Tab-separated table of C-alpha atoms and ligand atoms in Angstrom:
chain	number	residue	atom	x	y	z
T	1	UNK	CA	2.177	-17.193	-12.332
T	2	UNK	CA	-1.543	-14.984	-12.924
T	3	UNK	CA	-1.233	-13.291	-9.519
T	4	UNK	CA	0.834	-13.838	-6.226
T	5	UNK	CA	-3.062	-12.922	-4.399
T	6	UNK	CA	-4.890	-15.276	-6.523
T	7	UNK	CA	-1.949	-17.837	-5.501
T	8	UNK	CA	-2.054	-17.255	-2.329
T	9	UNK	CA	-6.302	-16.920	-2.003
T	10	UNK	CA	-6.135	-20.922	-4.278
T	11	UNK	CA	-3.543	-21.749	-1.339
T	12	UNK	CA	-4.126	-24.367	1.160
T	13	UNK	CA	-3.197	-21.594	3.541
T	14	UNK	CA	-3.908	-23.754	6.634
T	15	UNK	CA	-0.784	-25.861	6.430
T	16	UNK	CA	1.405	-21.810	5.923
T	17	UNK	CA	2.703	-20.198	8.642
T	18	UNK	CA	2.325	-16.655	8.953
T	19	UNK	CA	4.059	-13.974	6.845
T	20	UNK	CA	4.542	-16.874	4.093
T	21	UNK	CA	5.389	-14.897	0.912
T	22	UNK	CA	4.592	-15.701	-2.814
T	23	UNK	CA	7.141	-13.433	-4.984
T	24	UNK	CA	6.487	-13.016	-8.392
T	25	UNK	CA	9.226	-11.234	-11.299
T	26	UNK	CA	5.885	-11.123	-13.697
T	27	UNK	CA	1.887	-12.084	-13.282
T	28	UNK	CA	-0.306	-12.651	-16.235
T	29	UNK	CA	-3.221	-11.243	-14.846
T	30	UNK	CA	-1.912	-9.061	-11.876
T	31	UNK	CA	-5.148	-7.811	-10.059
T	32	UNK	CA	-5.375	-4.032	-9.068
T	33	UNK	CA	-7.698	-2.151	-6.897
T	34	UNK	CA	-11.482	-1.413	-8.002
T	35	UNK	CA	-11.429	-4.858	-10.633
T	36	UNK	CA	-8.417	-2.911	-12.633
T	37	UNK	CA	-5.403	-4.765	-13.850
T	38	UNK	CA	-2.087	-4.469	-12.386
T	39	UNK	CA	0.762	-4.694	-15.291
T	40	UNK	CA	3.685	-6.345	-14.396
T	41	UNK	CA	6.000	-7.330	-17.050
T	42	UNK	CA	8.943	-9.550	-16.829
T	43	UNK	CA	11.523	-8.242	-14.266
T	44	UNK	CA	10.578	-5.004	-13.914
T	45	UNK	CA	8.325	-4.978	-10.923
T	46	UNK	CA	8.368	-7.119	-7.612
T	47	UNK	CA	4.613	-8.572	-7.343
T	48	UNK	CA	4.652	-9.660	-3.424
T	49	UNK	CA	1.746	-11.321	-1.105
T	50	UNK	CA	1.869	-11.940	2.315
T	51	UNK	CA	-0.097	-13.874	4.326
T	52	UNK	CA	-1.459	-12.378	7.326
T	53	UNK	CA	-3.260	-13.440	10.310
T	54	UNK	CA	-4.002	-10.348	12.668
T	55	UNK	CA	-4.225	-10.671	16.183
T	56	UNK	CA	-6.238	-7.519	16.323
T	57	UNK	CA	-9.152	-8.228	13.839
T	58	UNK	CA	-11.063	-5.074	14.485
T	59	UNK	CA	-7.199	-3.093	13.197
T	60	UNK	CA	-7.179	-4.745	10.351
T	61	UNK	CA	-7.544	-1.919	8.555
T	62	UNK	CA	-4.107	-0.524	9.179
T	63	UNK	CA	-2.571	-3.286	7.124
T	64	UNK	CA	-2.567	-1.690	3.658
T	65	UNK	CA	-1.276	1.704	5.781
T	66	UNK	CA	1.351	-0.788	7.289
T	67	UNK	CA	2.817	-1.695	3.866
T	68	UNK	CA	2.545	1.408	2.166
T	69	UNK	CA	4.586	2.986	4.809
T	70	UNK	CA	7.392	-0.021	4.076
T	71	UNK	CA	6.884	0.592	0.617
T	72	UNK	CA	7.651	4.498	1.570
T	73	UNK	CA	10.434	3.803	3.515
T	74	UNK	CA	12.107	1.431	1.362
T	75	UNK	CA	11.850	3.956	-2.057
T	76	UNK	CA	13.744	6.368	0.224
T	77	UNK	CA	16.155	3.706	1.108
T	78	UNK	CA	17.205	3.531	-2.656
T	79	UNK	CA	16.609	7.133	-3.920
T	80	UNK	CA	16.849	9.226	-0.926
T	81	UNK	CA	16.135	12.406	-2.503
T	82	UNK	CA	12.613	11.203	-4.258
T	83	UNK	CA	10.273	12.178	-1.499
T	84	UNK	CA	8.113	9.368	-1.708
T	85	UNK	CA	4.717	9.978	-0.288
T	86	UNK	CA	1.873	8.044	0.798
T	87	UNK	CA	-1.551	8.093	-0.877
T	88	UNK	CA	-4.255	6.921	1.166
T	89	UNK	CA	-5.209	3.960	0.792
T	90	UNK	CA	-2.943	2.231	-1.314
T	91	UNK	CA	-0.726	4.046	-3.277
T	92	UNK	CA	3.023	5.484	-2.647
T	93	UNK	CA	4.029	7.974	-5.234
T	94	UNK	CA	7.028	10.337	-6.319
T	95	UNK	CA	6.715	13.834	-7.908
T	96	UNK	CA	2.905	12.488	-7.948
T	97	UNK	CA	3.398	9.523	-10.126
T	98	UNK	CA	2.872	6.065	-8.638
T	99	UNK	CA	5.348	3.650	-7.983
T	100	UNK	CA	3.926	1.554	-6.080
T	101	UNK	CA	0.035	-0.377	-5.399
T	102	UNK	CA	-1.429	-2.415	-2.671
T	103	UNK	CA	-4.224	-4.761	-2.720
T	104	UNK	CA	-5.505	-6.213	0.839
T	105	UNK	CA	-8.523	-8.808	0.721
T	106	UNK	CA	-9.694	-10.537	4.150
T	107	UNK	CA	-10.309	-13.750	4.075
T	108	UNK	CA	-12.180	-14.862	7.303
T	109	UNK	CA	-9.733	-14.136	9.473
T	110	UNK	CA	-6.471	-13.953	7.313
T	111	UNK	CA	-5.695	-11.170	5.185
T	112	UNK	CA	-3.685	-11.685	1.989
T	113	UNK	CA	-1.646	-8.415	1.435
T	114	UNK	CA	-0.020	-7.988	-1.566
T	115	UNK	CA	2.043	-4.924	-3.219
T	116	UNK	CA	3.302	-4.274	-6.679
T	117	UNK	CA	6.744	-1.667	-6.534
T	118	UNK	CA	7.941	-0.701	-10.172
T	119	UNK	CA	11.584	-1.401	-10.728
T	120	UNK	CA	11.729	-0.728	-14.026
T	121	UNK	CA	9.929	1.508	-16.351
T	122	UNK	CA	7.343	-0.928	-18.349
T	123	UNK	CA	6.190	-0.230	-21.620
T	124	UNK	CA	2.273	-1.360	-21.013
T	125	UNK	CA	2.169	1.270	-17.678
T	126	UNK	CA	0.436	4.545	-17.678
T	127	UNK	CA	2.321	7.598	-17.878
T	128	UNK	CA	1.298	8.220	-13.916
T	129	UNK	CA	3.768	5.535	-13.388
T	130	UNK	CA	7.511	5.676	-12.306
T	131	UNK	CA	9.688	2.789	-11.668
T	132	UNK	CA	13.341	2.823	-8.938
T	133	UNK	CA	15.162	3.157	-11.954
T	134	UNK	CA	14.197	6.346	-13.164
T	135	UNK	CA	14.889	7.798	-9.728
T	136	UNK	CA	18.746	6.655	-10.224
T	137	UNK	CA	18.637	3.351	-8.393
T	138	UNK	CA	19.782	0.388	-9.972
T	139	UNK	CA	19.203	-1.831	-6.813
T	140	UNK	CA	18.381	-5.478	-7.604
T	141	UNK	CA	15.122	-7.386	-7.280
T	142	UNK	CA	16.416	-9.448	-4.435
T	143	UNK	CA	18.004	-6.207	-2.560
T	144	UNK	CA	14.882	-4.461	-2.783
T	145	UNK	CA	12.403	-7.267	-1.910
T	146	UNK	CA	15.115	-8.017	0.998
T	147	UNK	CA	14.509	-4.563	2.240
T	148	UNK	CA	10.869	-4.454	1.678
T	149	UNK	CA	10.242	-7.455	3.729
T	150	UNK	CA	12.568	-5.977	6.825
T	151	UNK	CA	10.386	-2.529	6.698
T	152	UNK	CA	7.187	-4.337	6.413
T	153	UNK	CA	8.180	-7.089	9.318
T	154	UNK	CA	9.660	-4.695	11.784
T	155	UNK	CA	6.168	-2.608	11.782
T	156	UNK	CA	4.435	-5.714	11.769
T	157	UNK	CA	5.668	-7.235	15.183
T	158	UNK	CA	5.294	-4.100	16.647
T	159	UNK	CA	0.952	-4.504	15.201
T	160	UNK	CA	1.126	-8.150	16.498
T	161	UNK	CA	2.117	-7.173	19.918
T	162	UNK	CA	0.246	-4.367	20.536
T	163	UNK	CA	-2.429	-2.916	17.690
T	164	UNK	CA	-2.665	0.201	19.849
T	165	UNK	CA	1.201	1.239	18.187
T	166	UNK	CA	-1.032	1.904	14.243
T	167	UNK	CA	-2.939	4.470	16.102
T	168	UNK	CA	0.390	5.839	17.496
T	169	UNK	CA	3.410	5.525	15.972
T	170	UNK	CA	2.211	4.246	12.429
T	171	UNK	CA	-0.234	7.342	11.834
T	172	UNK	CA	2.292	9.329	12.413
T	173	UNK	CA	4.617	8.157	10.190
T	174	UNK	CA	1.138	8.394	7.429
T	175	UNK	CA	0.988	12.155	8.628
T	176	UNK	CA	4.393	13.126	8.132
T	177	UNK	CA	4.769	11.115	4.922
T	178	UNK	CA	1.376	11.986	3.381
T	179	UNK	CA	0.195	13.435	-0.076
T	180	UNK	CA	-3.388	13.349	1.107
T	181	UNK	CA	-3.485	15.433	4.144
T	182	UNK	CA	-4.123	18.316	3.754
T	183	UNK	CA	-5.299	18.570	0.230
T	184	UNK	CA	-8.530	19.345	-1.877
T	185	UNK	CA	-9.695	15.901	-2.733
T	186	UNK	CA	-12.628	13.879	-4.422
T	187	UNK	CA	-13.710	11.067	-2.720
T	188	UNK	CA	-15.177	8.664	-5.141
T	189	UNK	CA	-17.145	5.904	-2.725
T	190	UNK	CA	-17.694	2.127	-3.677
T	191	UNK	CA	-21.335	2.889	-4.129
T	192	UNK	CA	-21.245	5.406	-6.764
T	193	UNK	CA	-21.415	8.650	-4.777
T	194	UNK	CA	-18.806	11.183	-4.506
T	195	UNK	CA	-17.443	13.757	-1.554
T	196	UNK	CA	-15.797	16.703	-2.367
T	197	UNK	CA	-13.767	18.746	0.607
T	198	UNK	CA	-10.361	18.787	2.573
T	199	UNK	CA	-8.697	16.295	3.956
T	200	UNK	CA	-7.864	16.960	7.727
T	201	UNK	CA	-6.533	13.429	9.495
T	202	UNK	CA	-7.346	10.070	9.925
T	203	UNK	CA	-8.988	8.230	12.726
T	204	UNK	CA	-8.164	5.773	15.352
T	205	UNK	CA	-9.006	2.810	12.494
T	206	UNK	CA	-6.800	4.070	9.771
T	207	UNK	CA	-10.093	6.169	7.830
T	208	UNK	CA	-9.933	9.152	6.248
T	209	UNK	CA	-11.798	12.623	7.266
T	210	UNK	CA	-12.652	14.870	5.156
T	211	UNK	CA	-14.188	18.171	6.281
T	212	UNK	CA	-16.856	19.386	3.899
T	213	UNK	CA	-20.324	20.532	5.314
T	214	UNK	CA	-19.832	18.277	7.680
T	215	UNK	CA	-16.960	16.086	8.637
T	216	UNK	CA	-17.275	12.564	6.905
T	217	UNK	CA	-15.203	9.238	7.598
T	218	UNK	CA	-13.724	7.184	4.750
T	219	UNK	CA	-13.161	3.482	5.176
T	220	UNK	CA	-12.836	2.524	1.361
T	221	UNK	CA	-12.652	5.169	-2.008
T	222	UNK	CA	-10.582	6.549	-4.837
T	223	UNK	CA	-9.270	9.447	-4.129
T	224	UNK	CA	-8.568	12.259	-6.717
T	225	UNK	CA	-6.472	15.153	-5.316
T	226	UNK	CA	-7.207	18.592	-6.780
T	227	UNK	CA	-4.917	21.357	-7.031
T	228	UNK	CA	-4.748	23.505	-3.934
E	301	BTN	C1	-3.729	-1.257	-7.534
E	301	BTN	O1	-2.891	0.216	-6.777
E	301	BTN	O2	-4.652	-1.006	-7.977
E	301	BTN	C2	-3.164	-2.296	-6.537
E	301	BTN	C3	-2.180	-2.757	-7.288
E	301	BTN	C4	-1.684	-4.074	-6.363
E	301	BTN	C5	-0.837	-5.112	-7.274
E	301	BTN	C6	-0.361	-5.941	-6.551
E	301	BTN	S1	1.212	-7.276	-7.317
E	301	BTN	C7	1.017	-8.120	-6.128
E	301	BTN	C8	-0.355	-8.534	-5.920
E	301	BTN	N1	-1.096	-9.830	-6.364
E	301	BTN	C9	-1.393	-9.166	-7.614
E	301	BTN	O3	-2.646	-9.274	-8.741
E	301	BTN	N2	-2.208	-7.575	-7.115
E	301	BTN	C10	-1.178	-7.213	-5.910
């Protein structure tokens, strides 16, 4: 298929139950953030998109971090020594290289939550990418997919019964495994402006708090980590 996200966007979603999953072993036009492409050569990564209908729509901003936390736990499960970290808002890194990226799209009250997770190193991937096989993991596509779905469903079930769970437990999970907290960063904002400062925390909506002369609350940005 071209893209699991696009397939789900085009689909007759009204007829589909929540947590319907579109999965591909390759995509011809995988979408990344900010109009970038996402490379997924045959069999080398999992491309997954989930259909979500969050009960607390005001807190749907947490879904990307929820998936990032689920991917991080999955990577740790298969590569216990790898120390995977979440780079706010949508990447999972191992040794500062990207093993997974997440792309969420709100469609009215629904959210299409897409994630790519690298299983094998790919020819067309940038040097800043890494895959599970480079971490000594030879688990199959299905094994990794099953673990990722299990991790995500457990978190999503808690969120659906009480969205405040995200503000407490999910935020705590992010703080414990964050590549971004405590880092000096440049945040490239969607309008083209930039903010440089120290990341002090996330707030109750999962926004990033960056301290410079004042505290900036960032809901969307491309984050560049500077050497501390
Ligand atoms: C990024 O890091 O820029 C986000 C990458 C998201 C890639 C996934 S793969 C499954 C889903 N379908 C897509 O076309 N994109 C997302």
